[in-house]
Each structure stands twice: as C-alpha cells, then as structure tokens.
Amino acid sequence: MNKGFSIQNKITVSATNLKKLRKNLKLSQAQLAMKAGISLRTYQYIETGKQMPTIKTALLICEALGEHDITKIFQLRMDKDVRTFLKLTNNF
C-alpha cells in the first residue's frame, strides 16, 4: 500500500436537498452549523454548492440532521484511483 495515497482527497461530496432537510427541522443555517460543529460560512457554502464538504464535515452535518445514512443527504463520487485502490485492498 502506498503511504502517500489519500482516499480523502479523491472523493467528492455534494449535497442534495440539504436546505429542505434543514428547514423541515426548523433550523437556521447558524443553528445547524453550530450543532454540526462547523462554521456558519462553511455550512452556507456547502448548502449553496459553493464548496464541497470533506467526508468528515458531511458526516458531522448528517449527525446534526439526525441522519445516519450519508447517502440520503450527500452524493459520494470516487475517481478511478480510489476504485482501483479499494479493489487492490479488497475493501470494495
């Protein structure tokens, strides 16, 4: 295994319906950001699609929304390097 390979930098995460979910819980952007432990600006950029969250941030947002399945809120896209890495390590 190559110690320099980072899966984190090879997966993009984009939000789907984040605003709708937040509003259904009657939370402001500031309330959700605080609940997730991230900055308001970061949350605003993610909700508006100006920034892709890291997997860690996406999981924090999911937890703040009470959702344990990240795929119900975010779309994960792996590039070819990640798919190859996972196949070689039998993790996929």
Short mmCIF file of N, CA and C in Angstrom, two decimals:
data_model
loop_
_atom_site.label_atom_id
_atom_site.label_comp_id
_atom_site.label_asym_id
_atom_site.label_seq_id
_atom_site.Cartn_x
_atom_site.Cartn_y
_atom_site.Cartn_z
N MET A 1 0.85 -1.18 0.00
CA MET A 1 0.00 0.00 0.00
C MET A 1 0.89 1.24 0.00
N ASN A 2 0.57 2.18 -0.82
CA ASN A 2 1.31 3.43 -0.92
C ASN A 2 0.92 4.36 0.22
N LYS A 3 1.88 4.69 1.09
CA LYS A 3 1.58 5.54 2.24
C LYS A 3 1.18 6.95 1.85
N GLY A 4 1.52 7.40 0.65
CA GLY A 4 1.20 8.75 0.22
C GLY A 4 -0.19 8.88 -0.40
N PHE A 5 -0.89 7.78 -0.57
CA PHE A 5 -2.20 7.81 -1.21
C PHE A 5 -3.26 8.20 -0.19
N SER A 6 -4.06 9.17 -0.51
CA SER A 6 -5.12 9.62 0.40
C SER A 6 -6.47 9.49 -0.29
N ILE A 7 -7.31 8.63 0.24
CA ILE A 7 -8.65 8.48 -0.32
C ILE A 7 -9.43 9.78 -0.13
N GLN A 8 -9.23 10.44 1.01
CA GLN A 8 -9.98 11.66 1.33
C GLN A 8 -9.92 12.67 0.19
N ASN A 9 -8.77 12.83 -0.42
CA ASN A 9 -8.61 13.82 -1.48
C ASN A 9 -9.12 13.33 -2.83
N LYS A 10 -9.58 12.11 -2.89
CA LYS A 10 -10.02 11.53 -4.15
C LYS A 10 -11.53 11.33 -4.23
N ILE A 11 -12.26 11.72 -3.20
CA ILE A 11 -13.71 11.55 -3.19
C ILE A 11 -14.37 12.91 -3.11
N THR A 12 -15.29 13.19 -4.00
CA THR A 12 -16.02 14.45 -3.92
C THR A 12 -17.39 14.19 -3.32
N VAL A 13 -17.85 15.16 -2.58
CA VAL A 13 -19.13 15.03 -1.89
C VAL A 13 -19.97 16.24 -2.26
N SER A 14 -21.19 16.00 -2.69
CA SER A 14 -22.07 17.12 -2.99
C SER A 14 -23.41 16.92 -2.28
N ALA A 15 -23.99 18.00 -1.85
CA ALA A 15 -25.24 17.95 -1.09
C ALA A 15 -26.44 17.86 -2.01
N THR A 16 -27.45 17.13 -1.54
CA THR A 16 -28.72 17.08 -2.24
C THR A 16 -29.82 17.38 -1.22
N ASN A 17 -30.61 18.37 -1.51
CA ASN A 17 -31.74 18.72 -0.66
C ASN A 17 -31.37 19.12 0.76
N LEU A 18 -30.17 19.62 0.96
CA LEU A 18 -29.72 20.00 2.30
C LEU A 18 -30.59 21.10 2.89
N LYS A 19 -30.91 22.10 2.10
CA LYS A 19 -31.73 23.20 2.59
C LYS A 19 -33.11 22.71 3.02
N LYS A 20 -33.70 21.85 2.21
CA LYS A 20 -35.03 21.32 2.51
C LYS A 20 -35.02 20.53 3.83
N LEU A 21 -34.02 19.70 4.01
CA LEU A 21 -33.92 18.92 5.24
C LEU A 21 -33.76 19.82 6.45
N ARG A 22 -32.92 20.84 6.33
CA ARG A 22 -32.68 21.77 7.42
C ARG A 22 -33.98 22.50 7.78
N LYS A 23 -34.67 22.98 6.77
CA LYS A 23 -35.92 23.72 7.01
C LYS A 23 -37.01 22.82 7.60
N ASN A 24 -37.05 21.56 7.19
CA ASN A 24 -38.02 20.62 7.77
C ASN A 24 -37.82 20.45 9.27
N LEU A 25 -36.57 20.60 9.71
CA LEU A 25 -36.26 20.51 11.14
C LEU A 25 -36.40 21.86 11.84
N LYS A 26 -36.79 22.87 11.07
CA LYS A 26 -36.96 24.24 11.58
C LYS A 26 -35.68 24.77 12.23
N LEU A 27 -34.57 24.52 11.53
CA LEU A 27 -33.27 25.01 11.98
C LEU A 27 -32.77 26.09 11.04
N SER A 28 -32.16 27.10 11.61
CA SER A 28 -31.50 28.11 10.78
C SER A 28 -30.15 27.54 10.35
N GLN A 29 -29.53 28.19 9.39
CA GLN A 29 -28.19 27.76 8.98
C GLN A 29 -27.23 27.83 10.16
N ALA A 30 -27.33 28.89 10.95
CA ALA A 30 -26.44 29.07 12.11
C ALA A 30 -26.66 27.96 13.14
N GLN A 31 -27.91 27.59 13.37
CA GLN A 31 -28.20 26.53 14.34
C GLN A 31 -27.63 25.19 13.89
N LEU A 32 -27.80 24.89 12.61
CA LEU A 32 -27.29 23.62 12.10
C LEU A 32 -25.77 23.60 12.12
N ALA A 33 -25.16 24.71 11.71
CA ALA A 33 -23.70 24.79 11.73
C ALA A 33 -23.17 24.57 13.14
N MET A 34 -23.79 25.22 14.12
CA MET A 34 -23.35 25.08 15.50
C MET A 34 -23.54 23.63 15.98
N LYS A 35 -24.66 23.04 15.64
CA LYS A 35 -24.94 21.65 16.01
C LYS A 35 -23.93 20.69 15.40
N ALA A 36 -23.49 21.00 14.18
CA ALA A 36 -22.53 20.16 13.48
C ALA A 36 -21.08 20.44 13.89
N GLY A 37 -20.87 21.58 14.57
CA GLY A 37 -19.52 21.94 14.98
C GLY A 37 -18.67 22.50 13.85
N ILE A 38 -19.33 23.16 12.90
CA ILE A 38 -18.60 23.79 11.79
C ILE A 38 -18.97 25.27 11.75
N SER A 39 -18.21 26.03 11.00
CA SER A 39 -18.50 27.46 10.93
C SER A 39 -19.75 27.71 10.08
N LEU A 40 -20.42 28.81 10.38
CA LEU A 40 -21.59 29.19 9.60
C LEU A 40 -21.24 29.37 8.14
N ARG A 41 -20.15 30.04 7.87
CA ARG A 41 -19.74 30.28 6.48
C ARG A 41 -19.52 28.96 5.74
N THR A 42 -18.85 28.03 6.39
CA THR A 42 -18.62 26.72 5.75
C THR A 42 -19.96 26.07 5.42
N TYR A 43 -20.88 26.09 6.38
CA TYR A 43 -22.18 25.47 6.14
C TYR A 43 -22.91 26.17 4.98
N GLN A 44 -22.89 27.50 4.99
CA GLN A 44 -23.57 28.25 3.93
C GLN A 44 -23.00 27.90 2.56
N TYR A 45 -21.69 27.80 2.47
CA TYR A 45 -21.06 27.47 1.20
C TYR A 45 -21.43 26.05 0.75
N ILE A 46 -21.54 25.12 1.69
CA ILE A 46 -21.92 23.75 1.34
C ILE A 46 -23.37 23.71 0.88
N GLU A 47 -24.25 24.36 1.62
CA GLU A 47 -25.68 24.34 1.27
C GLU A 47 -25.94 24.99 -0.09
N THR A 48 -25.19 26.02 -0.42
CA THR A 48 -25.40 26.68 -1.71
C THR A 48 -24.57 26.07 -2.84
N GLY A 49 -23.78 25.06 -2.53
CA GLY A 49 -22.99 24.39 -3.56
C GLY A 49 -21.71 25.10 -3.94
N LYS A 50 -21.31 26.11 -3.19
CA LYS A 50 -20.07 26.83 -3.48
C LYS A 50 -18.84 26.08 -2.99
N GLN A 51 -19.05 25.11 -2.10
CA GLN A 51 -17.94 24.36 -1.53
C GLN A 51 -18.34 22.91 -1.37
N MET A 52 -17.43 22.02 -1.65
CA MET A 52 -17.64 20.60 -1.42
C MET A 52 -17.15 20.28 -0.02
N PRO A 53 -17.97 19.61 0.79
CA PRO A 53 -17.51 19.26 2.13
C PRO A 53 -16.56 18.08 2.10
N THR A 54 -15.72 17.99 3.11
CA THR A 54 -14.91 16.78 3.28
C THR A 54 -15.87 15.69 3.76
N ILE A 55 -15.43 14.48 3.73
CA ILE A 55 -16.27 13.39 4.22
C ILE A 55 -16.57 13.61 5.70
N LYS A 56 -15.58 14.04 6.46
CA LYS A 56 -15.77 14.29 7.89
C LYS A 56 -16.86 15.35 8.11
N THR A 57 -16.80 16.45 7.38
CA THR A 57 -17.80 17.51 7.52
C THR A 57 -19.17 17.01 7.10
N ALA A 58 -19.24 16.24 6.04
CA ALA A 58 -20.52 15.68 5.60
C ALA A 58 -21.11 14.79 6.69
N LEU A 59 -20.28 14.00 7.34
CA LEU A 59 -20.77 13.14 8.43
C LEU A 59 -21.24 13.96 9.62
N LEU A 60 -20.54 15.05 9.93
CA LEU A 60 -20.96 15.93 11.03
C LEU A 60 -22.32 16.55 10.73
N ILE A 61 -22.52 16.96 9.48
CA ILE A 61 -23.81 17.54 9.09
C ILE A 61 -24.91 16.48 9.18
N CYS A 62 -24.62 15.29 8.71
CA CYS A 62 -25.61 14.20 8.80
C CYS A 62 -26.00 13.95 10.25
N GLU A 63 -25.02 13.90 11.12
CA GLU A 63 -25.30 13.67 12.53
C GLU A 63 -26.16 14.80 13.10
N ALA A 64 -25.85 16.03 12.73
CA ALA A 64 -26.63 17.18 13.21
C ALA A 64 -28.07 17.12 12.71
N LEU A 65 -28.28 16.53 11.55
CA LEU A 65 -29.62 16.39 10.98
C LEU A 65 -30.33 15.13 11.48
N GLY A 66 -29.61 14.32 12.25
CA GLY A 66 -30.21 13.10 12.76
C GLY A 66 -30.28 11.98 11.75
N GLU A 67 -29.45 12.06 10.72
CA GLU A 67 -29.44 11.05 9.65
C GLU A 67 -28.14 10.25 9.74
N HIS A 68 -28.27 8.92 9.77
CA HIS A 68 -27.09 8.06 9.90
C HIS A 68 -26.62 7.50 8.56
N ASP A 69 -27.39 7.71 7.53
CA ASP A 69 -27.02 7.22 6.20
C ASP A 69 -26.58 8.42 5.36
N ILE A 70 -25.29 8.57 5.19
CA ILE A 70 -24.73 9.73 4.48
C ILE A 70 -25.27 9.83 3.05
N THR A 71 -25.61 8.70 2.45
CA THR A 71 -26.06 8.72 1.06
C THR A 71 -27.46 9.29 0.88
N LYS A 72 -28.18 9.50 1.97
CA LYS A 72 -29.50 10.12 1.87
C LYS A 72 -29.40 11.64 1.75
N ILE A 73 -28.23 12.18 2.08
CA ILE A 73 -28.05 13.63 2.03
C ILE A 73 -26.96 14.03 1.04
N PHE A 74 -25.92 13.23 0.96
CA PHE A 74 -24.79 13.56 0.10
C PHE A 74 -24.55 12.50 -0.95
N GLN A 75 -24.01 12.93 -2.07
CA GLN A 75 -23.61 12.01 -3.13
C GLN A 75 -22.09 11.89 -3.08
N LEU A 76 -21.62 10.66 -3.00
CA LEU A 76 -20.18 10.40 -2.98
C LEU A 76 -19.75 9.97 -4.37
N ARG A 77 -18.71 10.55 -4.86
CA ARG A 77 -18.17 10.17 -6.17
C ARG A 77 -16.71 9.82 -6.00
N MET A 78 -16.35 8.61 -6.40
CA MET A 78 -14.96 8.19 -6.31
C MET A 78 -14.32 8.22 -7.69
N ASP A 79 -13.10 8.72 -7.73
CA ASP A 79 -12.43 8.70 -9.03
C ASP A 79 -11.80 7.32 -9.24
N LYS A 80 -11.24 7.12 -10.40
CA LYS A 80 -10.70 5.82 -10.80
C LYS A 80 -9.61 5.34 -9.84
N ASP A 81 -8.78 6.25 -9.33
CA ASP A 81 -7.70 5.86 -8.42
C ASP A 81 -8.26 5.22 -7.15
N VAL A 82 -9.35 5.76 -6.62
CA VAL A 82 -9.95 5.21 -5.41
C VAL A 82 -10.54 3.85 -5.68
N ARG A 83 -11.27 3.71 -6.78
CA ARG A 83 -11.86 2.42 -7.11
C ARG A 83 -10.78 1.36 -7.25
N THR A 84 -9.68 1.70 -7.93
CA THR A 84 -8.56 0.77 -8.10
C THR A 84 -7.95 0.42 -6.76
N PHE A 85 -7.72 1.42 -5.91
CA PHE A 85 -7.13 1.21 -4.59
C PHE A 85 -8.01 0.27 -3.76
N LEU A 86 -9.32 0.51 -3.76
CA LEU A 86 -10.22 -0.31 -2.97
C LEU A 86 -10.27 -1.75 -3.48
N LYS A 87 -10.21 -1.92 -4.79
CA LYS A 87 -10.20 -3.28 -5.34
C LYS A 87 -8.92 -3.99 -4.97
N LEU A 88 -7.79 -3.29 -5.01
CA LEU A 88 -6.50 -3.92 -4.68
C LEU A 88 -6.42 -4.30 -3.21
N THR A 89 -7.08 -3.56 -2.35
CA THR A 89 -7.03 -3.86 -0.92
C THR A 89 -8.23 -4.68 -0.47
N ASN A 90 -9.05 -5.12 -1.43
CA ASN A 90 -10.24 -5.94 -1.15
C ASN A 90 -11.22 -5.27 -0.20
N ASN A 91 -11.27 -3.96 -0.23
CA ASN A 91 -12.21 -3.22 0.61
C ASN A 91 -13.44 -2.79 -0.17
N PHE A 92 -13.56 -3.19 -1.39
CA PHE A 92 -14.68 -2.72 -2.21
C PHE A 92 -15.34 -3.87 -2.88
#
